[in-house]
Short mmCIF file of C-alpha atoms in Angstrom, two decimals:
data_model
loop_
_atom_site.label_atom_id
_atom_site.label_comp_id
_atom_site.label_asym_id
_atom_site.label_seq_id
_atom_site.Cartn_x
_atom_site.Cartn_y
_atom_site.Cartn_z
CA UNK B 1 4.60 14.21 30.82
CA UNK B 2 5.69 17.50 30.01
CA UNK B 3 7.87 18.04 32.98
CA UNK B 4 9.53 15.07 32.92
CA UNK B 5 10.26 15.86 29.18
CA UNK B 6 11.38 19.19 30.08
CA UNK B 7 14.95 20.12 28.68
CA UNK B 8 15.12 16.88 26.39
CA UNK B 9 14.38 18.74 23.12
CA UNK B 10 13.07 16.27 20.59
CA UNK B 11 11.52 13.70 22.78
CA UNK B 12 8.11 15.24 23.15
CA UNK B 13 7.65 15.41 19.17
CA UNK B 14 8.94 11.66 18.60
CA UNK B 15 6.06 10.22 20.89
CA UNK B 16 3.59 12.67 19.37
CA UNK B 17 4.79 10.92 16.19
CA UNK B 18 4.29 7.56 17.25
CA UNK B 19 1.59 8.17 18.76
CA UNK B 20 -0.26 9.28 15.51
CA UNK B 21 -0.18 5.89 14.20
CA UNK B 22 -2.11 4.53 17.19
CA UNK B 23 -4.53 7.14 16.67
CA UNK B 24 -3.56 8.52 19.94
CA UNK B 25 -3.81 12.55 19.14
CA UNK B 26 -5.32 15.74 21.03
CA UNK B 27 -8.33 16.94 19.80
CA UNK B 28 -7.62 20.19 20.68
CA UNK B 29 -4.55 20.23 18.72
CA UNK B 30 -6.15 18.16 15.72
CA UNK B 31 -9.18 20.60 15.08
CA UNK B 32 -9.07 23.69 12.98
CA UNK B 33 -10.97 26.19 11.43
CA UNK B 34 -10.32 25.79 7.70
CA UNK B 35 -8.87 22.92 5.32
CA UNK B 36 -6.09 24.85 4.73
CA UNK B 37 -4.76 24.36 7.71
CA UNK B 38 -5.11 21.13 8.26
CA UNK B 39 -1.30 19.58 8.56
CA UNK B 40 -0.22 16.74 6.08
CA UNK B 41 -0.32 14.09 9.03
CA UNK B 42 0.55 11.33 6.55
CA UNK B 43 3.41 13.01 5.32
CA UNK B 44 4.32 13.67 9.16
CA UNK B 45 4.22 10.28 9.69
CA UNK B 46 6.32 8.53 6.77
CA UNK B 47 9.77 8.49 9.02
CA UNK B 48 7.72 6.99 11.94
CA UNK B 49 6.64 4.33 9.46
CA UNK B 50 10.14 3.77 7.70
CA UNK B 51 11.66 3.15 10.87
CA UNK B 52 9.11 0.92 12.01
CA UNK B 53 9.44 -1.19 8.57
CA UNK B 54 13.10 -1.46 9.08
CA UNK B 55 13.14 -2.17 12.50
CA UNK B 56 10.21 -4.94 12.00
CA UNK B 57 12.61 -6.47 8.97
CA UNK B 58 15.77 -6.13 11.45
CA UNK B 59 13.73 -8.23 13.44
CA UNK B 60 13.10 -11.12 11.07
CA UNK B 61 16.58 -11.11 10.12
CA UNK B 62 17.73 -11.75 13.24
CA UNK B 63 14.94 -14.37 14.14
CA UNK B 64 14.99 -16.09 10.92
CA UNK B 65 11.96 -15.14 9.24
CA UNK B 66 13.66 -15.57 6.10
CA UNK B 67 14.14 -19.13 6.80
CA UNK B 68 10.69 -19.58 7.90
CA UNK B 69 8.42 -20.33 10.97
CA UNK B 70 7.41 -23.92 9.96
CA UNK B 71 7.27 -25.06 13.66
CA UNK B 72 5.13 -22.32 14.74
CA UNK B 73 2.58 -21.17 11.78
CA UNK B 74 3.05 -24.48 9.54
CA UNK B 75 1.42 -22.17 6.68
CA UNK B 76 3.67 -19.89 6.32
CA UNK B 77 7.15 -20.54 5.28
CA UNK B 78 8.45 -17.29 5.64
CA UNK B 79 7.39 -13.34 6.67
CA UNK B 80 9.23 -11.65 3.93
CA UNK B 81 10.87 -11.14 0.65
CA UNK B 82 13.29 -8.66 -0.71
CA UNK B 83 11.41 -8.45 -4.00
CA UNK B 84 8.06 -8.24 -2.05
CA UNK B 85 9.47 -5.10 0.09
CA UNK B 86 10.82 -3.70 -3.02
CA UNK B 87 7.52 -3.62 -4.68
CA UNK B 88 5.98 -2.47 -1.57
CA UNK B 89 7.82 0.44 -1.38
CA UNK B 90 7.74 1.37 -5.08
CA UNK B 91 3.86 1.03 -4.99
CA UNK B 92 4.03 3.62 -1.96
CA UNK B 93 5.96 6.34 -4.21
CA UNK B 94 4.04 5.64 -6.66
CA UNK B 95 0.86 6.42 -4.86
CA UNK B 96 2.56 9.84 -2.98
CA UNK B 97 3.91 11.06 -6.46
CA UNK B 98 0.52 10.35 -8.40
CA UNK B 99 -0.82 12.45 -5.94
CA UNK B 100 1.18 15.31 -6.24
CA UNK B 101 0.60 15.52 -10.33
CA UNK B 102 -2.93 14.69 -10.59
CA UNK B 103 -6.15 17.30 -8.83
CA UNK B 104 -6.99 15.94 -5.12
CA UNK B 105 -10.93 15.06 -6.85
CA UNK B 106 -11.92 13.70 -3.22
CA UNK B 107 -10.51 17.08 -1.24
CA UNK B 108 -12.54 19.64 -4.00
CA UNK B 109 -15.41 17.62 -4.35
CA UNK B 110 -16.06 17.27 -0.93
CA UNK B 111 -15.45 21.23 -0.22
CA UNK B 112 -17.91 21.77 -2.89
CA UNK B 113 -20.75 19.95 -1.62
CA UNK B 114 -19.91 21.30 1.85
CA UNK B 115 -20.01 25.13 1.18
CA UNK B 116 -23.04 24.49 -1.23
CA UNK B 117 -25.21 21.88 -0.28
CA UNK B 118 -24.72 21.77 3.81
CA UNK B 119 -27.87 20.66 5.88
CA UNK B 120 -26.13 21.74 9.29
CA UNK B 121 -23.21 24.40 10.67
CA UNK B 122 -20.84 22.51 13.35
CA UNK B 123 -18.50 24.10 15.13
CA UNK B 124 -15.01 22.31 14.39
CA UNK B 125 -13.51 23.11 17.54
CA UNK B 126 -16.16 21.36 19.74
CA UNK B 127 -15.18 17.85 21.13
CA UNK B 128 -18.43 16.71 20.25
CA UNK B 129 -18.08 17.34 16.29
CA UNK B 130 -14.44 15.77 16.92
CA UNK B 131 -15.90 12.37 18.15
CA UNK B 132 -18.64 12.47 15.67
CA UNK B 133 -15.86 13.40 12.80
CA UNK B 134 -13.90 10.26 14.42
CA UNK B 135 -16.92 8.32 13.82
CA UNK B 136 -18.54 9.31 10.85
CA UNK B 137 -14.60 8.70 9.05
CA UNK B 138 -14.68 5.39 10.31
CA UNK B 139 -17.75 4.48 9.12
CA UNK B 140 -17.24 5.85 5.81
CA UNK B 141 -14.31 3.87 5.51
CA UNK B 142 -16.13 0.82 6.27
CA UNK B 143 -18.60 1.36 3.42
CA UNK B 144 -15.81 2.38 1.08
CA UNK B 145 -13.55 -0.33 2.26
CA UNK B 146 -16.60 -2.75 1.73
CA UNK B 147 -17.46 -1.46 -1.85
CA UNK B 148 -13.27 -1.82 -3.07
CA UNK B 149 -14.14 -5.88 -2.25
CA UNK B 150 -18.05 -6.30 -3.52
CA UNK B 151 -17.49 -4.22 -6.83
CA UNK B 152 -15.90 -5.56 -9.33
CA UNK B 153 -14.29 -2.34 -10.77
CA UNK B 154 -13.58 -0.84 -7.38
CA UNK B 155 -11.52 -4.30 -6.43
CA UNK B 156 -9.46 -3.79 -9.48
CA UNK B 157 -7.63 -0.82 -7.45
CA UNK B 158 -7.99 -2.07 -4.04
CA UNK B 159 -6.45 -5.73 -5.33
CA UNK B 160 -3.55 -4.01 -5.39
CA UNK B 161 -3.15 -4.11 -1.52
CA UNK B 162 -4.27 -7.75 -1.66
CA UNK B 163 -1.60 -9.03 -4.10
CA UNK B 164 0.92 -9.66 -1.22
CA UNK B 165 1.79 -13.27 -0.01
CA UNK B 166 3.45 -12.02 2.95
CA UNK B 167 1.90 -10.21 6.01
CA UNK B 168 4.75 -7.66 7.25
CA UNK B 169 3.97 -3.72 8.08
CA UNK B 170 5.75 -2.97 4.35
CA UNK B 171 2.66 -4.39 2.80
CA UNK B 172 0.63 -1.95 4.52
CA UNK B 173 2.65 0.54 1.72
CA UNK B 174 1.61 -1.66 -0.74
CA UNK B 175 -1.28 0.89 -2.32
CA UNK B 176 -3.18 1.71 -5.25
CA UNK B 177 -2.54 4.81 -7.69
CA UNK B 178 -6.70 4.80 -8.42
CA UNK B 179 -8.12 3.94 -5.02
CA UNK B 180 -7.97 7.38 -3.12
CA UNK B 181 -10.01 8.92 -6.01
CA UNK B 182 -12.56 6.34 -5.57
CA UNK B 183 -13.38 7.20 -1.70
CA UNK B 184 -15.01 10.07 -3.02
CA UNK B 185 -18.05 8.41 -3.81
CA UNK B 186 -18.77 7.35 -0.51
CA UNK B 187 -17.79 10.08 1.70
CA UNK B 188 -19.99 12.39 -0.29
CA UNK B 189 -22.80 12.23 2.24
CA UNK B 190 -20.43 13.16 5.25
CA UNK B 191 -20.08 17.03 3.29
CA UNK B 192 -23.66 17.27 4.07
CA UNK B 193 -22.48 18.07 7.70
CA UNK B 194 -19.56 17.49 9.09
CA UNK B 195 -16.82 20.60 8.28
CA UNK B 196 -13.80 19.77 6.12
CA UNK B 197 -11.12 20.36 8.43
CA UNK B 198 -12.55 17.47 10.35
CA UNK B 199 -13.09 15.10 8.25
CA UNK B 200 -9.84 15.44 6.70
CA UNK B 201 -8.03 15.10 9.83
CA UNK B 202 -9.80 12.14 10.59
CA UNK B 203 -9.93 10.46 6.86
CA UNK B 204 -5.89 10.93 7.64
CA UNK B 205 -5.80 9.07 10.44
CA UNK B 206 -8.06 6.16 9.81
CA UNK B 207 -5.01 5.69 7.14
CA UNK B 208 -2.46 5.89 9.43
CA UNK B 209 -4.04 3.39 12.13
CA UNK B 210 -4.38 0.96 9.83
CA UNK B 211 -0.62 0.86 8.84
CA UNK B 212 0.74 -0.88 12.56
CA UNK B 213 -1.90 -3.49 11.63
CA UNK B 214 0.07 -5.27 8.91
CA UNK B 215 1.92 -7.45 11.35
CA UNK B 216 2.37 -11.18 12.49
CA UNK B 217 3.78 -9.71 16.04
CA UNK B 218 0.97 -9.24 17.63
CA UNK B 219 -1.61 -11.17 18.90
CA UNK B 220 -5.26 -11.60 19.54
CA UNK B 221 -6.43 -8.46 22.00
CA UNK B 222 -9.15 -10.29 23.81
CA UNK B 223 -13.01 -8.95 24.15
CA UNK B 224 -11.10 -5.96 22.24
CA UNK B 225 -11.25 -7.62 19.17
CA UNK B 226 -14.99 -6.68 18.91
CA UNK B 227 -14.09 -3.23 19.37
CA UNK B 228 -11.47 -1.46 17.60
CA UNK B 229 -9.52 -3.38 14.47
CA UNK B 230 -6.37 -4.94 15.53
CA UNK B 231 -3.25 -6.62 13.64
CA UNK B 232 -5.51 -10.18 13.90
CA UNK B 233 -8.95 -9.42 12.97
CA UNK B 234 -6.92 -7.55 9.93
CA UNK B 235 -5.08 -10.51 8.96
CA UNK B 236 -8.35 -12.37 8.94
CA UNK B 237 -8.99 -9.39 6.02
CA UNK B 238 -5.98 -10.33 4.00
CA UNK B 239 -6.24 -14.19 4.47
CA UNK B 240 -7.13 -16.34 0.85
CA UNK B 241 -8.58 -18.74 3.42
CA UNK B 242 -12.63 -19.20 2.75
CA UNK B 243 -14.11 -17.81 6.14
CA UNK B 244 -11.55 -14.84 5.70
CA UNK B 245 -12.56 -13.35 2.58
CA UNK B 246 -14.86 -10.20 2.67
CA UNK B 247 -14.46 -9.34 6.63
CA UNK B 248 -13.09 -7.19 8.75
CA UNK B 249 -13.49 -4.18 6.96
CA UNK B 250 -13.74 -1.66 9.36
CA UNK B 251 -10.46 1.28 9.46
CA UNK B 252 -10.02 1.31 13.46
CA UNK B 253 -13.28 0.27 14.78
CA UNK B 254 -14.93 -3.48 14.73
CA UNK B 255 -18.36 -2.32 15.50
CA UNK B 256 -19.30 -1.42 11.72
CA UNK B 257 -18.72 -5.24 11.34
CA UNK B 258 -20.22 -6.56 14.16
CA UNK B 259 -23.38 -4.93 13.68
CA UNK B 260 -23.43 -5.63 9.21
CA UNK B 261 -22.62 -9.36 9.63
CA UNK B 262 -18.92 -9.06 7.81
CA UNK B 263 -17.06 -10.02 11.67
CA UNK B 264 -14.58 -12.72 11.58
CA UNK B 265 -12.21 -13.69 14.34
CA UNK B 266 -8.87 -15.30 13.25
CA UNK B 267 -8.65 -19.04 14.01
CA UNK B 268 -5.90 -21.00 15.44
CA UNK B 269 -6.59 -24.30 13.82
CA UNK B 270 -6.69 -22.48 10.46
CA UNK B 271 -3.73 -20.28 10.12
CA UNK B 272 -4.51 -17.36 7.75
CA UNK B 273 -2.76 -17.89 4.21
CA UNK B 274 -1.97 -14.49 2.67
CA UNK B 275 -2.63 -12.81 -1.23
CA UNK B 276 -5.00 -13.18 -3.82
CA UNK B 277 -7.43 -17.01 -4.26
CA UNK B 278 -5.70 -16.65 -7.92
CA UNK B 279 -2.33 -15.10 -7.67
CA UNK B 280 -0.52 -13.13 -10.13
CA UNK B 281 3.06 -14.78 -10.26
CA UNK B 282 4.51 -11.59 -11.00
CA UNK B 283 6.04 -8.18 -9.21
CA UNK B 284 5.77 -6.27 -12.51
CA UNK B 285 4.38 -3.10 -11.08
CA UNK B 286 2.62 -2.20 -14.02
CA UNK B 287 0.65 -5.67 -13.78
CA UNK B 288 0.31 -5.29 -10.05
CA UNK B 289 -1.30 -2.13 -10.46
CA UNK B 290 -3.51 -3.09 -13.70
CA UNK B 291 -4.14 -6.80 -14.16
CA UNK B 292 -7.33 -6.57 -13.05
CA UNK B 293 -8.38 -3.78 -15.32
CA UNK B 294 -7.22 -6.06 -18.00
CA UNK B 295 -9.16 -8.53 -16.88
CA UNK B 296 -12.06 -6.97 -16.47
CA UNK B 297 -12.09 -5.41 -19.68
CA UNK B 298 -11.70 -9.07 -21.25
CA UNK B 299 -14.65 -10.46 -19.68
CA UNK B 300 -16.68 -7.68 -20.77
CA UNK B 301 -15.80 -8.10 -23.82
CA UNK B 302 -16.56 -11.71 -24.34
CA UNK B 303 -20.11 -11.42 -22.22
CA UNK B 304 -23.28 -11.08 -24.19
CA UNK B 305 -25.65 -8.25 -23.89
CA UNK B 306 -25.54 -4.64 -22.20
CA UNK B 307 -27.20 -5.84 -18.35
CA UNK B 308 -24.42 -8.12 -18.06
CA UNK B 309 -22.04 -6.25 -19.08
CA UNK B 310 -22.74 -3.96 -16.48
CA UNK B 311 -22.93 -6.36 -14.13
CA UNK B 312 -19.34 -7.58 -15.02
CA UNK B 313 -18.24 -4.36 -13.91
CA UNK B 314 -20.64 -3.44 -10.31
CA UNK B 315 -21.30 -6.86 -9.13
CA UNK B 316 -18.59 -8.83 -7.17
CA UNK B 317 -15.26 -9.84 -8.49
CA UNK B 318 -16.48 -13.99 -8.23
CA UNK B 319 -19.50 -13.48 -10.15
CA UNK B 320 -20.15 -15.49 -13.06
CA UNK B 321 -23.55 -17.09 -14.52
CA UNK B 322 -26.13 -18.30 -11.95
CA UNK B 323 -24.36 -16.81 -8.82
CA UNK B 324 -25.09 -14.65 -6.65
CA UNK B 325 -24.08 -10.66 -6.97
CA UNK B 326 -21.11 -10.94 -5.40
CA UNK B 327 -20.38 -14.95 -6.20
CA UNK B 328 -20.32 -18.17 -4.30
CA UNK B 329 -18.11 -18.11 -1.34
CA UNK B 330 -18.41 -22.44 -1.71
CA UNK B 331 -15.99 -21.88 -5.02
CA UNK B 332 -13.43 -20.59 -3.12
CA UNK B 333 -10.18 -22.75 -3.22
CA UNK B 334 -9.65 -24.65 0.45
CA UNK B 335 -6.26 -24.31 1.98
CA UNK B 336 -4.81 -27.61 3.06
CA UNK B 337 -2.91 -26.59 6.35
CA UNK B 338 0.22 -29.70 5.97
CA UNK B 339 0.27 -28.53 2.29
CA UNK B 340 -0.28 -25.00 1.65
CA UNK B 341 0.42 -22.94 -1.91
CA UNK B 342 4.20 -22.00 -2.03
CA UNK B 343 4.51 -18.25 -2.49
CA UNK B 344 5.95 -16.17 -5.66
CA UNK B 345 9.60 -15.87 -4.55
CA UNK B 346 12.25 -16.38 -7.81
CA UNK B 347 15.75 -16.88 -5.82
CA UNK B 348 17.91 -14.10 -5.95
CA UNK B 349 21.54 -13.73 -4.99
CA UNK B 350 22.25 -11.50 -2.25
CA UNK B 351 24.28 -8.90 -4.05
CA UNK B 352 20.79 -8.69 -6.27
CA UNK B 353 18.90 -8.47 -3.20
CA UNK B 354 20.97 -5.74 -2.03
CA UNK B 355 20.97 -3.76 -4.70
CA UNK B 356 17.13 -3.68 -5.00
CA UNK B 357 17.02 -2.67 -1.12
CA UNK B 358 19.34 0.44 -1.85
CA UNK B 359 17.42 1.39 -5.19
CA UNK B 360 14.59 1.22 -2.39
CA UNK B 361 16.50 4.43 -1.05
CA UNK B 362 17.11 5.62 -4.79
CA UNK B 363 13.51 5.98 -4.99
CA UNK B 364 12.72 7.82 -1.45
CA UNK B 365 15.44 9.71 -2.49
CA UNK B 366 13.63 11.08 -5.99
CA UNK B 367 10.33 11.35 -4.34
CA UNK B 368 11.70 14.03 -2.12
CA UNK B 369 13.26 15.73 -4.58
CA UNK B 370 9.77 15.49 -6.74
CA UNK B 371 8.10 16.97 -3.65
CA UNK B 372 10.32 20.09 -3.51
CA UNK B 373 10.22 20.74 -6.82
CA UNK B 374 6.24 20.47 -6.99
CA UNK B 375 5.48 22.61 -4.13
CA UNK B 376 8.17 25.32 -5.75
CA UNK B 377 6.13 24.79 -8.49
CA UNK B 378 8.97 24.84 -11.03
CA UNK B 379 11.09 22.78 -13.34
CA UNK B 380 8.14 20.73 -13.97
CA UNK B 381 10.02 18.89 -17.19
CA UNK B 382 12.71 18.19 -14.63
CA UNK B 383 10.02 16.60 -11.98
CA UNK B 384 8.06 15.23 -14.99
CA UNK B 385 11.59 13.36 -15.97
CA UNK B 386 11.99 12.59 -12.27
CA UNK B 387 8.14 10.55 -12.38
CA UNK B 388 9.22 9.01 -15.04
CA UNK B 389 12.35 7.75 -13.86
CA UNK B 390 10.73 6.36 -10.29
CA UNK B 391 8.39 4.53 -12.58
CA UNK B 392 11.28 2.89 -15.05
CA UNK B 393 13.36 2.72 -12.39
CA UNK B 394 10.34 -0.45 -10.67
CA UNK B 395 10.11 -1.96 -13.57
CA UNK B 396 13.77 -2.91 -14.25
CA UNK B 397 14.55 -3.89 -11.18
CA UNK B 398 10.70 -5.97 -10.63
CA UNK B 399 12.13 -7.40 -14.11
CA UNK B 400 14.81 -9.00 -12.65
CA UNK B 401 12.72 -10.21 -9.45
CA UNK B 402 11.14 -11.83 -12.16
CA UNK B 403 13.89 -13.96 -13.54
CA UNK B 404 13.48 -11.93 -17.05
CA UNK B 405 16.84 -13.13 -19.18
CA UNK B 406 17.96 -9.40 -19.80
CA UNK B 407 16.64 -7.69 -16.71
CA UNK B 408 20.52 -6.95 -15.43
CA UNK B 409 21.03 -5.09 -19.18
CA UNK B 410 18.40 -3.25 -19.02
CA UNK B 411 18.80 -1.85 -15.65
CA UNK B 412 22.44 -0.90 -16.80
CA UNK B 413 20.80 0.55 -19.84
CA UNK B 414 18.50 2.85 -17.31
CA UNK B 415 21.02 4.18 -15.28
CA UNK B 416 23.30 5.10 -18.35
CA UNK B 417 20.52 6.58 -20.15
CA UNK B 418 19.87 8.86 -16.92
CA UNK B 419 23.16 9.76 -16.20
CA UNK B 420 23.54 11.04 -19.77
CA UNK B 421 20.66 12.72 -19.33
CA UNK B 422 21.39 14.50 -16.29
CA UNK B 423 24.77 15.74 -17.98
CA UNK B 424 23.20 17.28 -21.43
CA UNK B 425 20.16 18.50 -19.71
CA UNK B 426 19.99 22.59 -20.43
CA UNK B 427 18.54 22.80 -17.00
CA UNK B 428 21.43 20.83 -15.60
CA UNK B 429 23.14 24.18 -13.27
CA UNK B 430 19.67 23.39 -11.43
CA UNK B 431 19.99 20.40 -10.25
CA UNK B 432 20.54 19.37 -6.51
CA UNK B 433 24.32 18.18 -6.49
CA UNK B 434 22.85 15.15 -3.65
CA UNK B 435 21.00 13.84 -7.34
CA UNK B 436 24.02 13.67 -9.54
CA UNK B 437 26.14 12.06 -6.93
CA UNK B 438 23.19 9.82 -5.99
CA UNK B 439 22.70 8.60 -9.94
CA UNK B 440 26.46 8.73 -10.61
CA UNK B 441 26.84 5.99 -7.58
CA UNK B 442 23.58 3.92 -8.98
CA UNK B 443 25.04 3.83 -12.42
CA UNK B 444 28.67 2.25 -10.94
CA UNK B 445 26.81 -0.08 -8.59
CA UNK B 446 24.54 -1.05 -11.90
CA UNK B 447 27.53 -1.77 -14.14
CA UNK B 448 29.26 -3.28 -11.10
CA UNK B 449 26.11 -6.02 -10.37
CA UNK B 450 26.33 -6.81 -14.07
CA UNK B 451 29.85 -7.44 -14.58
CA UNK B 452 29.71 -9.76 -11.09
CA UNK B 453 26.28 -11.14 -11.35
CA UNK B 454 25.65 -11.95 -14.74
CA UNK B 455 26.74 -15.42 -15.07
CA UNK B 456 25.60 -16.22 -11.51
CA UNK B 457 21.72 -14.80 -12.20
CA UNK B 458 21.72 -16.42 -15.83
CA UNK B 459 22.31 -20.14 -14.14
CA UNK B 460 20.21 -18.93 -11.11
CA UNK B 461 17.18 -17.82 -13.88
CA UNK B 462 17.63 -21.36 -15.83
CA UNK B 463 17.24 -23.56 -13.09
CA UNK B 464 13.95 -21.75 -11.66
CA UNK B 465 13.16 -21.81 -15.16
CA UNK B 466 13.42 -25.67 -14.99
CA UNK B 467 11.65 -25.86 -11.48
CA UNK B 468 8.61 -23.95 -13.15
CA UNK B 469 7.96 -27.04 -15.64
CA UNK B 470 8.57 -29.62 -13.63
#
């Protein structure tokens, strides 16, 4: 491979990229000595995965997906949704710049009980400690993976991921700003013996993996299916359908499954409906992120005495009084195949829709410029302000996916306010010149969409608000 690569600069590091999200790495070159120097492989990756999302949405475009595969899957009317990639993608920087403000609990605590409490020394650079890091990752996942779904206040993070109606690799960004803490529970036995460096490498790419999953594009993989996870036994994991709902838990393996009971194969009679049994109706990232706390708290506050209480929280999200720990899988809403749920999807305009695809952009675009300015480890009011805006910036534009009557003001109103603030800022001379020009060009497009759109979305919002009580 190398020689025919030879003297095409570039090439060689674009298929190691790609091939990182299949998992398909060195060992040599994906063992190390320390922690430290383990590489940011997730970081490494986001371009490979951006350009995959695009190219996968290019795709539908051009084959209609918008429009729907009735003929083909009659239970699913269509693979995608502007405000569904939006929120995707929001929930994604969301996750990267939480991250970057708050202490890595999992990374620490697992050093600690590592250098402290180790039963064994392994050499990370053997092959053999490789495979068994590969392993004992994946099977950590599993267990983790399994508790986000059977616990009822680890599921309030993980439903996050699950909120989708649409099955597209953008929904694979589609994460939770508390989940990655709560891994640390489970992988604390792993520090008992396997080194650091290794486990981290591998915890990265049992992340990765998982992303090329999230698609409709490819099929069943045969007696492989019983193997390693694939894009079908995962959409068997995101299905609302009864026999799909706690399976396939496994990261890239099937075997975990297989041998614990929790295997399903996707069936062609029953085509896998996507999202939550009781959706939320809403891409308010603030409620995607926290509805379930809400709820949670709610029920334990109306449930009598301490034991249930309790249980309200580490039982299963479907218990209730005189079921089982983690509820009756028989009270689980049937799908009816000619007839299935219609999916969240207010109707935008296409100037709307394009706007919320560039502020897409406007938010990669700040999370960068977060990045740099954390790992300088300066200006933290600026990268503070910066959080803040990536976070305002969701919710006004989610607020118009949701057909709120003064989502296009406020949205002006947010630009304006940050322009003005970039321009009286003391710390102003400091800022990138690619930020001002960005913002100045958000806040014309803004005003522009307002003054154009205005009359168009009001009508547009009245007659879906019509539709809705009908």
């Amino acid at each position: 491979m190398n020689v025919l690569l030879h003297g095409v600069p570039g090439i060689s590091n674009i298929l190691t990229g790609f091939g990182r999200l299949f998992y398909i790495v060195s060992p040599s070159d994906t063992s190390f000595s320390t922690h430290q120097e383990v590489p940011d492989y997730v970081e490494k990756s986001t371009s490979y995965i951006s350009f995959c999302v695009w190219i996968e949405l290019l795709v539908l475009l051009l084959k209609g997906g918008h429009k729907g595969l009735q003929k083909a899957r009659r239970s699913d009317f269509s693979r995608f949704s502007p405000s569904d990639l939006f929120n995707n993608m929001a929930s994604s920087i969301f996750v990267l710049t939480t991250s970057l403000l708050f202490y890595d609990i999992s990374l620490h605590t697992y050093i600690y009980i590592y250098k402290y409490h180790r039963i064994v020394d392994l050499d990370p650079h053997s092959i053999w400690v490789w495979v068994a890091g590969f392993l004992a990752a994946d099977f950590v996942y599993y267990w983790f993976h399994r508790g986000l779904h059977e616990i009822n206040v680890f599921w309030a993070a993980h439903v996050v991921h699950h909120s989708s109606e649409y099955y597209n690799l953008s929904v694979a960004l589609r994460r939770s700003i508390v989940q990655p803490h709560i891994q640390t529970f489970f992988e604390m036995p792993a520090a008992l013996f396997l080194p650091p460096s290794t486990y981290f490498v591998h915890k990265q790419f049992c992340l990765i993996y998982q992303f090329w999953l999230h698609t409709e594009f490819v099929g069943s993989l045969g007696y492989l299916e019983y193997i390693f996870n694939s894009p079908s036994a995962h959409r068997v994991h995101h299905g609302r359908n009864p026999y799909c709902i706690d399976k396939n838990y496994g990261a890239t393996l099937m075997i975990w499954d297989v041998l614990f009971g929790t295997f399903e194969l996707e069936r062609r009679k029953e085509p896998v409906v996507y999202g939550l049994t009781h959706p939320i109706n809403s891409f308010s990232p603030v409620t995607i992120q926290f509805h379930h706390y809400k709820h949670i708290l709610q029920t334990v506050g109306s449930t009598q005495g301490f034991t249930n209480k309790l249980k309200v929280l580490f039982y299963g999200p479907g218990l209730h009084e005189g079921t089982p720990r983690t509820g009756l899988y028989e009270e689980i809403p049937e799908i009816d195949r000619d007839h299935p749920p219609p999916k969240y999807n207010p109707p935008l305009t296409t100037a709307i829709n394009f706007y919320a695809i560039v502020q897409t952009g406007v938010m990669n675009f700040l999370y960068k410029i977060f990045a740099a300015l954390h790992t300088n480890g300066s200006n933290w009011s600026t990268a503070l302000g910066i959080y803040i805006n990536i976070w305002w910036l969701a919710i006004s534009v989610s607020c118009i996916h949701d057909h709120k009557p003064w989502a296009l003001e406020i949205e002006v109103i947010r630009n304006v306010v940050v322009m003005i603030t970039i321009v009286i800022a003391p710390q102003r001379q400091s800022f990138p010149y690619s930020l001002v020009a960005v913002q100045t060009i958000s806040t014309i497009f803004a005003v522009f969409l307002y003054q154009s759109q205005r009359h168009k979305y009001a009508t547009v919002t009245k007659m879906y608000a019509k539709t809705k009580q009908q």
